[in-house]
């Protein structure tokens, strides 16, 4: 079975006996994302989201395929399973939650999601952030190089850098404004202190499944077999630190202080209906080199995802206001596919491991309504973004909360979502 093939678990007519699951905006029975949670009276264990509930898979491990992988408090062993075993597990869980004859047996292992704590889903060995959002690359590059926003390598190489795995946190964990060096234009020497140009970045996270041995590349036509699932990723960025430090080796303190991810892993199997043809490259752009070309990837490598980012300021919160949407746009604005960045990452023999995390880089649309960062929305801080209540922003202030969301939608299939990826900015220490 191919990685883009659908089956009965994707049937929009399939329903669940779990209250509130049918038609749920994020977690209907067609989704079944994995995560790690703690119920009010228990330790961390593996679960699956269904409606507004979480099914304790650890408690039901003896009745499910891949039972050994479900007994941990991280998803790494589950990620490492061959695709076919993960697919069998998905079928078994879907059957449990759709067969009313099993309701009495399974219901005691459901927990209200609102009463549970969510954790990092896996032990993240390594984190690599890419730069595949071409509109973001153009928008940022234009601020520094108006006549030549993209460097010559961009359309040949999926650009990436190694980030910091230890500072990745799940949704809901506050972000402390970082300290670091910055050099204001009017200053002769740099100063050390809190970032004054703190920004968010709207990204898609890619969880690595089965790994590869050191020295053994992953061919592009096998790259999908190494992807376990997806999440949302906010790669917080101190733009003032970045401008001072990024030459010659790229981001460092500007990025490594914290990144935030959504805690649920939407599996590669759940995303099968939402595969699209890779958008054609603009006329005149070079073809990818042969090691990044694959007919199946061209036909199914795109993702039918709509991403959005909202802000909730301290003033909005005080008056009981709702978050204000800053932008929304499609994931089809990625210049390179997920399979291409996996194949490129391992093309030199780099070994990827189950639970490694890849970020796509900021995903932006061609117009302002879909920009994925404040750096773009405010034109580098020159054009403040208007907010409700007379507020405005060029960069983030203490008390601001950023909320990322994503939905997958195509005709003929039930839409699914990713849940929220949110965190609030706290003052510097």
Coordinates of C-alpha atoms in Angstrom, one line a residue:
X1 CA 0.0 0.0 0.0
X2 CA 1.4 3.4 -1.0
X3 CA 1.9 6.3 1.5
X4 CA -0.9 8.3 -0.2
X5 CA -3.4 5.4 -0.4
X6 CA -6.7 5.8 1.6
X7 CA -8.7 3.0 3.2
X8 CA -11.7 2.5 5.4
X9 CA -10.2 4.4 8.3
X10 CA -10.5 7.6 6.2
X11 CA -14.1 7.0 5.2
X12 CA -16.1 10.2 6.0
X13 CA -19.1 8.0 6.8
X14 CA -17.3 6.3 9.6
X15 CA -18.5 7.4 13.0
X16 CA -17.5 6.9 16.6
X17 CA -19.5 6.1 19.7
X18 CA -17.4 8.6 21.7
X19 CA -19.5 11.6 22.6
X20 CA -18.5 14.7 20.6
X21 CA -16.1 12.9 18.3
X22 CA -18.3 13.0 15.1
X23 CA -17.6 16.1 13.2
X24 CA -15.1 17.3 15.7
X25 CA -13.0 20.2 14.2
X26 CA -9.7 18.6 15.0
X27 CA -10.0 15.0 16.2
X28 CA -12.8 13.0 14.5
X29 CA -12.3 9.3 14.2
X30 CA -10.6 9.9 10.8
X31 CA -7.6 11.6 12.5
X32 CA -6.5 9.6 15.6
X33 CA -3.3 11.5 16.4
X34 CA -0.8 10.1 18.9
X35 CA 0.4 11.9 22.0
X36 CA 1.8 11.5 25.5
X37 CA -0.5 12.6 28.4
X38 CA -1.0 12.3 32.1
X39 CA -4.5 11.8 33.5
X40 CA -5.2 13.7 36.8
X41 CA -4.2 10.7 38.9
X42 CA -1.5 9.0 36.8
X43 CA 1.9 9.1 35.2
X44 CA 2.7 9.9 31.6
X45 CA 1.6 7.4 29.0
X46 CA 0.7 7.1 25.3
X47 CA -2.8 8.1 24.1
X48 CA -4.8 9.0 21.1
X49 CA -7.0 12.0 20.7
X50 CA -10.7 11.4 19.9
X51 CA -13.1 14.3 20.0
X52 CA -12.6 16.1 23.4
X53 CA -11.3 12.9 25.0
X54 CA -8.0 10.9 25.1
X55 CA -7.9 7.1 24.8
X56 CA -5.3 5.5 27.1
X57 CA -3.5 3.2 24.7
X58 CA -1.0 2.0 27.3
X59 CA -4.0 0.5 29.3
X60 CA -5.2 -1.3 26.2
X61 CA -1.8 -2.4 24.9
X62 CA -2.5 -6.1 25.3
X63 CA -5.5 -5.8 22.9
X64 CA -3.6 -3.9 20.2
X65 CA -0.9 -4.6 17.6
X66 CA 2.5 -3.3 18.4
X67 CA 1.7 -3.6 22.1
X68 CA 5.3 -3.3 23.3
X69 CA 5.7 0.2 21.6
X70 CA 2.6 1.4 23.6
X71 CA 4.1 0.7 27.1
X72 CA 6.5 3.6 27.1
X73 CA 5.9 7.3 28.0
X74 CA 7.4 8.5 24.7
X75 CA 6.5 7.7 21.1
X76 CA 10.0 6.9 19.8
X77 CA 9.4 3.1 19.7
X78 CA 6.1 3.6 17.9
X79 CA 7.7 5.9 15.4
X80 CA 10.4 3.3 14.7
X81 CA 7.8 0.7 13.6
X82 CA 7.5 -0.2 9.9
X83 CA 4.8 1.7 8.2
X84 CA 2.6 -1.4 7.8
X85 CA 2.7 -2.1 11.6
X86 CA 1.6 1.5 12.3
X87 CA -1.2 1.1 9.8
X88 CA -2.4 -2.0 11.5
X89 CA -2.4 -0.2 14.8
X90 CA -4.4 2.6 13.3
X91 CA -7.0 0.1 12.0
X92 CA -7.3 -1.6 15.4
X93 CA -7.8 1.8 17.2
X94 CA -10.3 2.9 14.6
X95 CA -12.2 -0.3 15.0
X96 CA -12.3 0.0 18.8
X97 CA -13.7 3.5 18.6
X98 CA -16.3 2.8 15.9
X99 CA -17.7 -0.5 17.0
X100 CA -20.4 0.2 19.6
X101 CA -20.1 -3.4 20.8
X102 CA -16.7 -2.5 22.3
X103 CA -17.9 0.7 24.0
X104 CA -18.4 -0.7 27.4
X105 CA -15.0 -2.3 27.4
X106 CA -13.1 0.7 26.1
X107 CA -15.0 3.6 27.7
X108 CA -13.3 3.2 31.1
X109 CA -10.0 4.1 29.4
X110 CA -11.2 7.4 28.1
X111 CA -10.2 10.6 29.8
X112 CA -11.5 14.1 29.3
X113 CA -8.7 16.0 27.5
X114 CA -9.4 19.1 29.5
X115 CA -8.4 17.3 32.7
X116 CA -5.1 15.9 31.4
X117 CA -1.6 17.3 31.0
X118 CA 0.1 16.9 27.6
X119 CA 3.8 16.4 27.2
X120 CA 6.5 16.3 24.5
X121 CA 5.4 13.3 22.4
X122 CA 9.0 11.9 21.9
X123 CA 12.5 12.2 23.1
X124 CA 13.9 14.5 20.5
X125 CA 17.4 13.4 19.6
X126 CA 18.1 16.1 17.0
X127 CA 16.2 19.1 15.5
X128 CA 16.9 20.5 12.1
X129 CA 15.1 23.6 10.8
X130 CA 14.7 24.1 7.0
X131 CA 13.9 27.2 4.9
X132 CA 11.4 25.8 2.3
X133 CA 8.8 28.6 2.4
X134 CA 9.8 30.5 -0.7
X135 CA 7.6 33.5 -0.1
X136 CA 9.0 33.9 3.3
X137 CA 12.5 33.6 1.9
X138 CA 11.7 36.2 -0.7
X139 CA 10.0 38.6 1.8
X140 CA 12.9 38.4 4.3
X141 CA 15.6 38.5 1.6
X142 CA 14.0 41.5 0.0
X143 CA 14.5 43.5 3.2
X144 CA 18.2 43.0 3.0
X145 CA 18.8 42.5 -0.8
X146 CA 15.9 44.3 -2.6
X147 CA 17.3 43.4 -6.1
X148 CA 18.3 39.9 -5.3
X149 CA 16.3 38.4 -2.4
X150 CA 17.2 34.8 -3.0
X151 CA 20.8 33.5 -2.9
X152 CA 21.8 31.4 -5.9
X153 CA 21.7 28.1 -4.0
X154 CA 18.1 28.4 -2.8
X155 CA 16.5 26.8 -5.8
X156 CA 19.0 23.9 -5.9
X157 CA 19.5 23.1 -2.2
X158 CA 16.8 22.6 0.6
X159 CA 18.5 25.0 3.0
X160 CA 18.6 24.0 6.7
X161 CA 20.5 24.4 9.9
X162 CA 20.8 22.4 13.1
X163 CA 18.7 23.8 15.9
X164 CA 18.6 23.0 19.6
X165 CA 16.5 19.9 20.6
X166 CA 16.8 20.5 24.4
X167 CA 14.8 23.7 24.4
X168 CA 11.7 22.4 22.5
X169 CA 8.6 22.6 24.6
X170 CA 5.0 21.5 24.1
X171 CA 2.1 24.0 23.6
X172 CA 1.2 26.0 26.7
X173 CA 4.7 26.4 28.2
X174 CA 5.6 30.1 28.4
X175 CA 8.5 31.6 26.5
X176 CA 10.8 33.8 28.5
X177 CA 12.1 36.8 26.5
X178 CA 15.8 35.9 25.8
X179 CA 18.9 37.8 26.7
X180 CA 21.6 38.3 24.1
X181 CA 23.8 40.6 22.1
X182 CA 22.4 43.1 19.6
X183 CA 23.9 46.1 17.9
X184 CA 21.5 49.0 17.2
X185 CA 22.3 50.9 14.0
X186 CA 23.3 54.0 15.9
X187 CA 25.6 52.2 18.3
X188 CA 29.3 51.8 17.8
X189 CA 29.5 48.5 19.8
X190 CA 26.9 45.8 20.7
X191 CA 25.0 45.8 23.9
X192 CA 23.7 42.8 26.0
X193 CA 20.1 42.7 27.2
X194 CA 16.6 41.5 26.4
X195 CA 15.6 41.1 22.8
X196 CA 13.5 44.0 21.5
X197 CA 12.5 42.3 18.2
X198 CA 11.0 39.0 19.3
X199 CA 9.1 37.2 16.6
X200 CA 7.2 34.0 16.0
X201 CA 7.6 31.7 12.9
X202 CA 4.7 29.6 11.6
X203 CA 6.1 26.2 10.6
X204 CA 5.1 22.6 10.1
X205 CA 7.0 20.0 12.1
X206 CA 8.0 16.7 10.6
X207 CA 8.6 13.7 13.0
X208 CA 11.1 11.1 11.7
X209 CA 10.0 7.5 12.0
X210 CA 12.3 4.7 11.0
X211 CA 15.9 5.9 10.8
X212 CA 18.8 5.1 8.6
X213 CA 22.3 3.8 9.3
X214 CA 25.2 6.3 9.4
X215 CA 26.7 6.5 5.9
X216 CA 23.5 5.2 4.2
X217 CA 21.5 7.8 2.3
X218 CA 17.7 7.7 2.1
X219 CA 16.6 7.6 -1.6
X220 CA 13.8 10.1 -2.5
X221 CA 11.5 7.3 -3.4
X222 CA 11.8 5.8 0.1
X223 CA 11.7 9.0 2.1
X224 CA 8.0 8.8 2.9
X225 CA 8.7 5.6 4.8
X226 CA 10.8 7.5 7.2
X227 CA 8.1 10.1 8.1
X228 CA 6.0 9.2 11.2
X229 CA 3.8 12.3 11.3
X230 CA 3.4 16.0 11.6
X231 CA 2.8 18.8 14.2
X232 CA 2.8 22.5 14.3
X233 CA 6.0 24.3 15.2
X234 CA 6.7 27.9 16.3
X235 CA 10.4 28.6 16.0
X236 CA 10.6 31.7 18.1
X237 CA 13.2 34.2 16.8
X238 CA 15.0 37.1 18.3
X239 CA 15.5 39.1 15.1
X240 CA 17.9 41.7 16.7
X241 CA 20.2 39.0 17.9
X242 CA 20.0 37.2 14.5
X243 CA 21.0 40.3 12.5
X244 CA 24.2 40.7 14.6
X245 CA 25.2 37.0 14.9
X246 CA 24.1 35.2 11.8
X247 CA 27.3 35.8 9.7
X248 CA 29.2 33.7 9.0
X249 CA 27.6 30.6 10.6
X250 CA 23.9 31.3 10.8
X251 CA 21.4 31.5 13.7
X252 CA 22.5 30.7 17.2
X253 CA 21.2 32.5 20.3
X254 CA 18.5 34.1 18.1
X255 CA 16.8 30.7 17.8
X256 CA 18.0 28.2 20.4
X257 CA 16.3 29.7 23.5
X258 CA 13.0 27.9 22.8
X259 CA 10.7 26.4 20.2
X260 CA 7.1 25.4 20.7
X261 CA 5.3 22.4 19.2
X262 CA 1.7 21.1 19.2
X263 CA 1.6 18.0 21.4
X264 CA -0.4 15.8 19.0
X265 CA 1.3 13.9 16.2
X266 CA -1.0 13.7 13.2
X267 CA 0.3 10.5 11.6
X268 CA 1.5 10.1 8.0
X269 CA -1.3 7.6 7.6
X270 CA -4.0 10.0 8.7
X271 CA -2.7 12.5 6.1
X272 CA -3.1 10.1 3.2
X273 CA -6.2 11.8 1.8
X274 CA -4.6 15.2 2.0
X275 CA -1.8 14.7 -0.4
X276 CA -1.6 17.0 -3.4
X277 CA 0.6 17.3 -6.4
X278 CA 3.7 19.3 -5.7
X279 CA 3.1 22.9 -7.1
X280 CA 4.9 23.4 -10.4
X281 CA 8.0 25.4 -10.2
X282 CA 7.9 28.9 -11.9
X283 CA 9.0 29.0 -15.5
X284 CA 12.7 29.4 -15.7
X285 CA 13.5 27.7 -12.3
X286 CA 15.9 24.8 -12.5
X287 CA 14.7 21.2 -12.1
X288 CA 15.8 19.6 -8.8
X289 CA 18.9 17.5 -9.2
X290 CA 18.2 13.8 -9.9
X291 CA 18.6 12.6 -6.2
X292 CA 15.6 14.9 -5.3
X293 CA 13.3 13.9 -8.2
X294 CA 10.6 11.3 -7.9
X295 CA 7.4 10.9 -9.9
X296 CA 5.3 9.9 -6.9
X297 CA 6.6 12.8 -4.9
X298 CA 5.7 15.2 -7.7
X299 CA 2.2 13.8 -7.8
X300 CA 1.6 13.4 -4.0
X301 CA 4.3 15.4 -2.2
X302 CA 2.1 18.5 -1.5
X303 CA -0.1 18.8 1.6
X304 CA -3.7 20.2 1.6
X305 CA -3.2 22.1 4.8
X306 CA -4.4 25.6 5.8
X307 CA -2.2 27.2 8.5
X308 CA -3.1 30.2 10.6
X309 CA -1.7 32.3 13.3
X310 CA -3.5 34.4 15.9
X311 CA -2.5 36.7 18.7
X312 CA -4.0 37.3 22.2
X313 CA -2.5 40.4 23.9
X314 CA -2.6 41.2 27.6
X315 CA -5.2 43.9 26.9
X316 CA -7.4 41.6 24.8
X317 CA -7.2 39.0 27.7
X318 CA -8.1 41.7 30.3
X319 CA -11.3 42.7 28.5
X320 CA -12.3 39.1 27.7
X321 CA -11.6 39.4 23.9
X322 CA -11.0 36.6 21.5
X323 CA -7.6 36.0 19.8
X324 CA -7.1 38.1 16.7
X325 CA -6.1 36.3 13.5
X326 CA -2.9 37.7 12.0
X327 CA -2.7 35.6 8.9
X328 CA -3.7 32.4 7.1
X329 CA -2.3 30.5 4.1
X330 CA -1.8 27.1 2.5
X331 CA 1.1 24.7 3.1
X332 CA 1.4 24.4 -0.7
X333 CA 3.7 27.5 -0.5
X334 CA 6.6 25.1 0.3
X335 CA 9.2 25.1 -2.5
X336 CA 10.5 21.7 -1.4
X337 CA 8.4 18.7 -0.3
X338 CA 8.7 16.9 3.0
X339 CA 10.2 13.9 1.2
X340 CA 12.8 16.1 -0.5
X341 CA 14.0 17.6 2.8
X342 CA 14.3 14.1 4.3
X343 CA 16.2 12.7 1.3
X344 CA 18.5 15.8 1.2
X345 CA 19.1 15.6 5.0
X346 CA 20.4 12.0 4.7
X347 CA 22.0 12.4 1.2
X348 CA 25.5 12.7 2.7
X349 CA 25.0 9.7 4.9
X350 CA 23.7 11.6 8.0
X351 CA 21.8 9.2 10.2
X352 CA 18.3 10.2 11.2
X353 CA 16.7 8.5 14.2
X354 CA 13.1 7.9 15.4
X355 CA 11.9 11.0 17.2
X356 CA 14.1 13.4 15.3
X357 CA 12.2 16.6 14.4
X358 CA 12.5 18.6 11.2
X359 CA 11.0 22.1 10.8
X360 CA 9.9 23.3 7.4
X361 CA 10.9 26.9 8.1
X362 CA 8.3 29.7 8.0
X363 CA 5.5 29.1 5.6
X364 CA 4.1 32.3 4.1
X365 CA 1.7 33.1 1.3
X366 CA 2.5 35.6 -1.5
X367 CA 0.4 38.3 0.0
X368 CA 0.3 40.0 3.5
X369 CA -2.8 38.0 4.6
X370 CA -0.7 34.9 4.7
X371 CA 2.6 36.0 6.1
X372 CA 4.1 33.7 8.7
X373 CA 6.0 36.1 10.9
X374 CA 5.8 39.6 12.3
X375 CA 9.0 40.5 10.5
X376 CA 7.1 40.2 7.3
X377 CA 3.8 41.6 8.5
X378 CA 5.5 44.7 9.8
X379 CA 8.0 45.1 6.9
X380 CA 10.9 44.6 9.3
X381 CA 9.3 46.8 12.0
X382 CA 8.6 49.8 9.7
X383 CA 4.8 49.3 9.4
X384 CA 3.0 48.4 12.6
X385 CA 0.3 45.8 12.5
X386 CA -3.1 47.1 13.6
X387 CA -4.9 45.1 16.3
X388 CA -8.3 45.4 17.9
X389 CA -8.7 48.0 20.6
X390 CA -6.3 50.5 19.1
X391 CA -3.2 48.3 19.8
X392 CA -0.5 47.6 17.2
X393 CA 2.6 45.5 17.0
X394 CA 5.9 45.5 15.1
X395 CA 7.3 42.7 17.3
X396 CA 6.0 40.8 20.3
X397 CA 5.5 42.4 23.7
X398 CA 5.4 40.7 27.1
X399 CA 2.0 39.2 27.7
X400 CA 1.4 38.4 24.0
X401 CA 0.2 34.9 23.3
X402 CA 0.7 33.4 19.9
X403 CA -1.7 30.6 18.7
X404 CA -1.0 28.4 15.7
X405 CA -3.6 26.2 14.1
X406 CA -3.8 23.9 11.0
X407 CA -6.6 22.1 9.2
X408 CA -6.5 19.5 6.4
X409 CA -9.4 19.7 4.0
X410 CA -10.1 18.1 0.6
X411 CA -13.5 17.3 -1.0
X412 CA -14.9 13.9 -0.2
X413 CA -13.1 13.4 3.1
X414 CA -13.7 14.5 6.7
X415 CA -11.5 17.4 7.6
X416 CA -9.0 16.9 10.4
X417 CA -7.0 19.4 12.5
X418 CA -3.8 19.5 14.6
X419 CA -5.0 21.1 17.8
X420 CA -3.3 24.3 19.1
X421 CA 0.3 25.3 19.4
X422 CA 0.3 28.3 21.7
X423 CA 2.6 30.0 24.2
X424 CA 2.8 33.4 26.0
X425 CA 5.8 35.7 26.2
X426 CA 7.1 36.4 29.7
X427 CA 9.5 39.1 30.7
X428 CA 13.3 38.5 30.5
X429 CA 14.9 37.2 33.7

